[in-house]
Amino acid sequence: MPQKIGFIGSGNMAEAIFSALIKANAVHEEDIAVTDVSESRLNEISSTYKVECIQNSKEDNGGAVRLAQMSDVIIMAVKPQHCLPILKALSPLGNGKLVISIMGGIATSFLEEALSNARVVRAMPNTPMLVLEGCCGLAKGKYATQQDFEYAYSLFSKIGIAVSIDESLMDSLTAISGCGPAFAYMFIESLANAGVLLGISFEESLKLAAQTLLGASKMVLQTGKHPAMLKDEVSSPAGSTIAGVLSLENDAFRASVINAAKASMQRMAEVGRQAGES
């Protein structure tokens, strides 16, 4: 098992991953290193975790190079549009390294070429990893070994579920599990607001709404039943649930969700194209 994991980029997703790995006792804090151009962000991280923080520089990306040299696994966690200068700086070090990329829209072939045939596994995790309930899609690059893929799979499986997916579907997966939490939060907020309208305090409504989605999700995962069947089991003839379902159908609830996922997928593909052209 690799002993040192280096994160290039310290944004919300990077923190979600390494903090979850620490919480799950999957990795020791001392075996994690993080680099970023933001000194204030690194100070924030070092005050919360016992990970090694390395200041990076936009001019020569010296911090990223230093981190790559000392790491067994490099996790690319910068915004796609900012990756090219870093990749150029890391190019001489890429050969033989395992690189796990969580950069949306960036193909493994692009990274392999930029990093001298590095062993690349592309990953798309999501922020619920913070509470060890994440979801991550994984695709193996051309030079990555099966052992590399199994290591990445094992890593993300410790903080949620991991699924192997064809890379051509990675943007689609991003729209569902990567962007999906935001859609779920909007639904929870809306349900809580409905509770306020109906006379319940927002605090109580929020608990009720969040727990309702948590319970419903577990029902889908643990019973194996189709969501439509579970919906029908809640909907009694001429009852209140079916009245609400009809209202959602009239307001194009399903179509709105599907269109949101489609828009997210299209945007992710666009981001990848722009990053490759920059």
Coordinates of C-alpha atoms in Angstrom, one line a residue:
M1 CA 0.0 0.0 0.0
P2 CA 1.4 3.4 -0.8
Q3 CA 2.5 5.3 2.2
K4 CA 2.3 8.9 1.2
I5 CA -0.7 10.6 -0.5
G6 CA -0.2 14.1 -1.9
F7 CA -3.1 16.4 -2.7
I8 CA -2.4 19.0 -5.3
G9 CA -5.2 21.5 -4.4
S10 CA -6.9 21.9 -1.1
G11 CA -10.5 22.8 -2.0
N12 CA -13.7 21.5 -0.5
M13 CA -13.5 18.2 -2.4
A14 CA -9.8 17.5 -1.5
E15 CA -10.6 18.2 2.2
A16 CA -13.7 16.0 2.0
I17 CA -11.5 13.1 0.8
F18 CA -8.6 13.4 3.2
S19 CA -10.7 14.3 6.2
A20 CA -12.9 11.3 5.5
L21 CA -10.0 8.9 5.1
I22 CA -8.6 10.2 8.4
K23 CA -12.0 9.8 10.1
A24 CA -12.3 6.2 8.7
N25 CA -8.8 5.3 9.9
A26 CA -7.9 4.5 6.4
V27 CA -4.9 6.8 6.3
H28 CA -2.8 8.4 9.0
E29 CA -2.8 12.1 9.0
E30 CA 1.0 12.1 8.9
D31 CA 0.9 10.2 5.6
I32 CA -1.0 13.0 3.9
A33 CA 0.5 16.1 2.3
V34 CA -1.4 19.0 0.7
T35 CA -0.2 21.9 -1.5
D36 CA -2.0 25.0 -2.5
V37 CA -1.2 28.6 -3.7
S38 CA -3.4 30.0 -0.9
E39 CA -1.4 30.5 2.3
S40 CA -4.6 31.3 4.3
R41 CA -6.2 28.0 3.1
L42 CA -3.1 26.0 4.1
N43 CA -3.1 27.8 7.5
E44 CA -6.7 26.8 7.9
I45 CA -6.0 23.2 7.1
S46 CA -2.9 23.0 9.3
S47 CA -4.9 24.3 12.3
T48 CA -7.5 21.5 11.8
Y49 CA -5.4 18.5 10.7
K50 CA -2.0 17.1 11.3
V51 CA -1.2 16.9 7.6
E52 CA 1.8 18.3 6.0
C53 CA 1.1 21.6 4.2
I54 CA 3.3 22.9 1.4
Q55 CA 3.0 26.3 -0.1
N56 CA 2.8 26.3 -3.9
S57 CA 3.7 29.1 -6.3
K58 CA 1.9 30.1 -9.5
E59 CA 5.2 31.2 -11.0
D60 CA 7.0 27.8 -11.0
N61 CA 4.6 25.4 -9.1
G62 CA 7.6 24.5 -6.9
G63 CA 5.4 23.3 -4.1
A64 CA 3.5 20.9 -6.4
V65 CA 6.8 19.5 -7.7
R66 CA 8.1 19.0 -4.1
L67 CA 4.9 17.3 -3.1
A68 CA 5.0 15.0 -6.2
Q69 CA 8.6 14.0 -5.4
M70 CA 7.7 12.9 -1.9
S71 CA 4.4 11.2 -2.6
D72 CA 3.6 7.6 -3.6
V73 CA 0.2 8.7 -4.9
I74 CA -0.7 12.1 -6.3
I75 CA -4.3 13.2 -6.2
M76 CA -4.9 16.0 -8.7
A77 CA -7.6 18.2 -7.0
V78 CA -7.2 21.6 -8.7
K79 CA -9.9 23.2 -10.9
P80 CA -9.6 21.8 -14.5
Q81 CA -9.0 25.3 -16.0
H82 CA -5.9 25.7 -13.7
C83 CA -4.3 22.3 -14.3
L84 CA -2.1 22.9 -17.4
P85 CA 0.8 24.9 -15.8
I86 CA 0.9 22.3 -12.9
L87 CA 1.0 19.4 -15.3
K88 CA 3.8 21.0 -17.3
A89 CA 5.8 21.4 -14.1
L90 CA 5.1 17.8 -13.1
S91 CA 5.8 16.2 -16.5
P92 CA 9.3 15.0 -15.8
L93 CA 8.1 13.3 -12.5
G94 CA 5.0 11.7 -14.0
N95 CA 6.6 8.5 -15.3
G96 CA 6.0 5.7 -12.9
K97 CA 3.7 7.7 -10.6
L98 CA 0.2 6.8 -9.7
V99 CA -2.0 9.8 -10.3
I100 CA -5.7 9.9 -9.2
S101 CA -7.4 12.7 -10.8
I102 CA -10.7 14.2 -9.5
M103 CA -10.6 17.0 -12.0
G104 CA -13.9 17.0 -13.9
G105 CA -13.9 16.7 -17.6
I106 CA -10.2 15.9 -17.9
A107 CA -9.6 12.6 -19.8
T108 CA -7.0 10.1 -18.6
S109 CA -5.4 10.2 -22.1
F110 CA -4.8 13.9 -21.6
L111 CA -3.2 13.4 -18.3
E112 CA -1.1 10.5 -19.5
E113 CA 0.3 12.6 -22.3
A114 CA 1.0 15.5 -20.1
L115 CA 2.6 13.4 -17.4
S116 CA 5.0 11.2 -19.4
N117 CA 2.8 8.1 -19.4
A118 CA 1.8 8.3 -15.7
R119 CA -0.4 5.6 -14.3
V120 CA -3.7 7.4 -14.1
V121 CA -7.0 6.5 -12.5
R122 CA -9.8 9.1 -13.0
A123 CA -12.2 9.5 -10.1
M124 CA -15.4 11.5 -9.5
P125 CA -16.2 11.6 -5.8
N126 CA -18.8 13.7 -4.0
T127 CA -18.9 15.8 -0.8
P128 CA -21.0 13.3 1.3
M129 CA -17.7 11.5 1.8
L130 CA -17.3 13.9 4.7
V131 CA -19.8 11.8 6.6
L132 CA -18.5 8.5 5.1
E133 CA -21.5 8.3 2.7
G134 CA -19.8 9.3 -0.5
C135 CA -20.2 8.0 -4.0
C136 CA -17.3 7.7 -6.4
G137 CA -17.0 6.7 -10.0
L138 CA -13.7 5.3 -11.2
A139 CA -12.1 4.7 -14.6
K140 CA -8.7 3.2 -15.2
G141 CA -6.3 4.8 -17.7
K142 CA -4.2 3.1 -20.3
Y143 CA -1.0 2.7 -18.1
A144 CA -2.6 2.1 -14.7
T145 CA -2.4 -1.5 -13.5
Q146 CA -5.2 -3.5 -12.1
Q147 CA -3.5 -3.1 -8.7
D148 CA -3.6 0.7 -9.1
F149 CA -7.3 0.6 -9.8
E150 CA -7.9 -1.8 -6.9
Y151 CA -6.0 0.6 -4.6
A152 CA -8.1 3.6 -5.7
Y153 CA -11.3 1.5 -5.5
S154 CA -10.4 0.4 -1.9
L155 CA -9.5 4.0 -0.9
F156 CA -12.9 5.4 -1.9
S157 CA -14.8 2.4 -0.7
K158 CA -13.7 3.2 2.8
I159 CA -15.6 6.5 2.7
G160 CA -18.7 5.5 0.8
I161 CA -19.3 3.4 -2.3
A162 CA -17.2 3.1 -5.4
V163 CA -18.3 2.0 -8.8
S164 CA -16.2 1.1 -11.9
I165 CA -17.5 3.0 -15.0
D166 CA -16.5 3.4 -18.6
E167 CA -14.7 6.7 -18.9
S168 CA -17.0 7.8 -21.7
L169 CA -19.8 7.9 -19.1
M170 CA -17.8 9.9 -16.5
D171 CA -19.5 13.2 -17.3
S172 CA -22.9 11.6 -17.0
L173 CA -21.9 10.1 -13.6
T174 CA -20.8 13.5 -12.5
A175 CA -24.2 15.0 -13.2
I176 CA -25.9 12.3 -11.1
S177 CA -23.6 11.7 -8.0
G178 CA -21.3 14.7 -8.3
C179 CA -23.9 17.4 -8.8
G180 CA -26.8 15.4 -7.3
P181 CA -26.1 16.3 -3.7
A182 CA -26.9 20.0 -4.5
F183 CA -30.2 19.0 -6.1
A184 CA -31.0 16.9 -3.0
Y185 CA -30.1 19.8 -0.7
M186 CA -32.5 22.0 -2.7
F187 CA -35.3 19.4 -2.2
I188 CA -34.6 19.2 1.5
E189 CA -34.7 23.0 1.8
S190 CA -37.9 23.1 -0.2
L191 CA -39.5 20.4 2.0
A192 CA -38.4 22.2 5.1
N193 CA -39.9 25.5 3.8
A194 CA -43.1 23.6 3.1
G195 CA -43.2 22.6 6.8
V196 CA -42.9 26.2 7.8
L197 CA -45.8 27.1 5.5
L198 CA -47.8 24.4 7.2
G199 CA -47.0 25.6 10.7
I200 CA -43.9 23.7 11.8
S201 CA -40.7 25.5 12.9
F202 CA -37.9 25.6 10.3
E203 CA -35.6 23.7 12.7
E204 CA -38.0 20.8 13.1
S205 CA -39.0 20.8 9.5
L206 CA -35.3 20.6 8.4
K207 CA -34.7 17.6 10.6
L208 CA -37.9 15.9 9.3
A209 CA -37.0 16.6 5.7
A210 CA -33.4 15.5 5.9
Q211 CA -34.3 12.3 7.8
T212 CA -37.1 11.6 5.4
L213 CA -34.6 11.6 2.4
L214 CA -32.1 9.6 4.4
G215 CA -34.7 7.0 5.2
A216 CA -36.1 6.9 1.7
S217 CA -32.5 6.4 0.3
K218 CA -31.9 3.5 2.6
M219 CA -35.1 1.9 1.6
V220 CA -34.0 2.0 -2.1
L221 CA -30.6 0.7 -1.3
Q222 CA -31.5 -2.0 1.2
T223 CA -34.8 -3.3 -0.2
G224 CA -33.7 -3.4 -3.8
K225 CA -37.1 -2.3 -4.8
H226 CA -37.7 0.0 -7.7
P227 CA -38.4 3.6 -6.5
A228 CA -41.7 3.6 -8.2
M229 CA -42.8 0.5 -6.2
L230 CA -41.8 2.2 -3.0
K231 CA -43.7 5.3 -4.0
D232 CA -46.8 3.2 -4.7
E233 CA -46.5 1.6 -1.3
V234 CA -46.7 5.0 0.4
S235 CA -49.6 6.2 -1.9
S236 CA -53.0 4.9 -0.6
P237 CA -56.2 5.3 -2.8
A238 CA -57.5 8.9 -2.8
G239 CA -54.9 9.7 -0.1
S240 CA -52.7 12.7 0.7
T241 CA -49.5 11.2 -0.9
I242 CA -51.0 10.7 -4.3
A243 CA -52.5 14.2 -4.2
G244 CA -48.9 15.5 -3.6
V245 CA -47.5 13.2 -6.3
L246 CA -50.1 14.6 -8.8
S247 CA -49.0 18.1 -7.9
L248 CA -45.4 17.3 -8.6
E249 CA -46.3 15.7 -11.9
N250 CA -48.3 18.8 -12.9
D251 CA -45.2 20.9 -12.1
A252 CA -42.9 18.7 -14.2
F253 CA -40.9 17.5 -11.2
R254 CA -39.3 14.6 -13.0
A255 CA -38.6 16.6 -16.2
S256 CA -37.0 19.3 -14.1
V257 CA -34.6 16.9 -12.4
I258 CA -33.7 15.2 -15.6
N259 CA -33.1 18.5 -17.3
A260 CA -30.9 19.6 -14.4
A261 CA -28.7 16.5 -14.7
K262 CA -28.5 16.9 -18.5
A263 CA -27.4 20.6 -18.1
S264 CA -24.8 19.5 -15.6
M265 CA -23.4 16.9 -17.9
Q266 CA -23.2 19.3 -20.8
R267 CA -21.4 21.9 -18.7
M268 CA -18.9 19.3 -17.4
A269 CA -18.1 18.3 -20.9
E270 CA -17.6 22.0 -21.8
V271 CA -15.3 22.6 -18.9
G272 CA -13.1 19.6 -20.0
R273 CA -12.9 21.0 -23.6
Q274 CA -12.0 24.5 -22.4
A275 CA -9.3 23.1 -20.0
G276 CA -7.7 21.1 -22.8
E277 CA -7.7 24.1 -25.1
S278 CA -6.3 26.6 -22.6

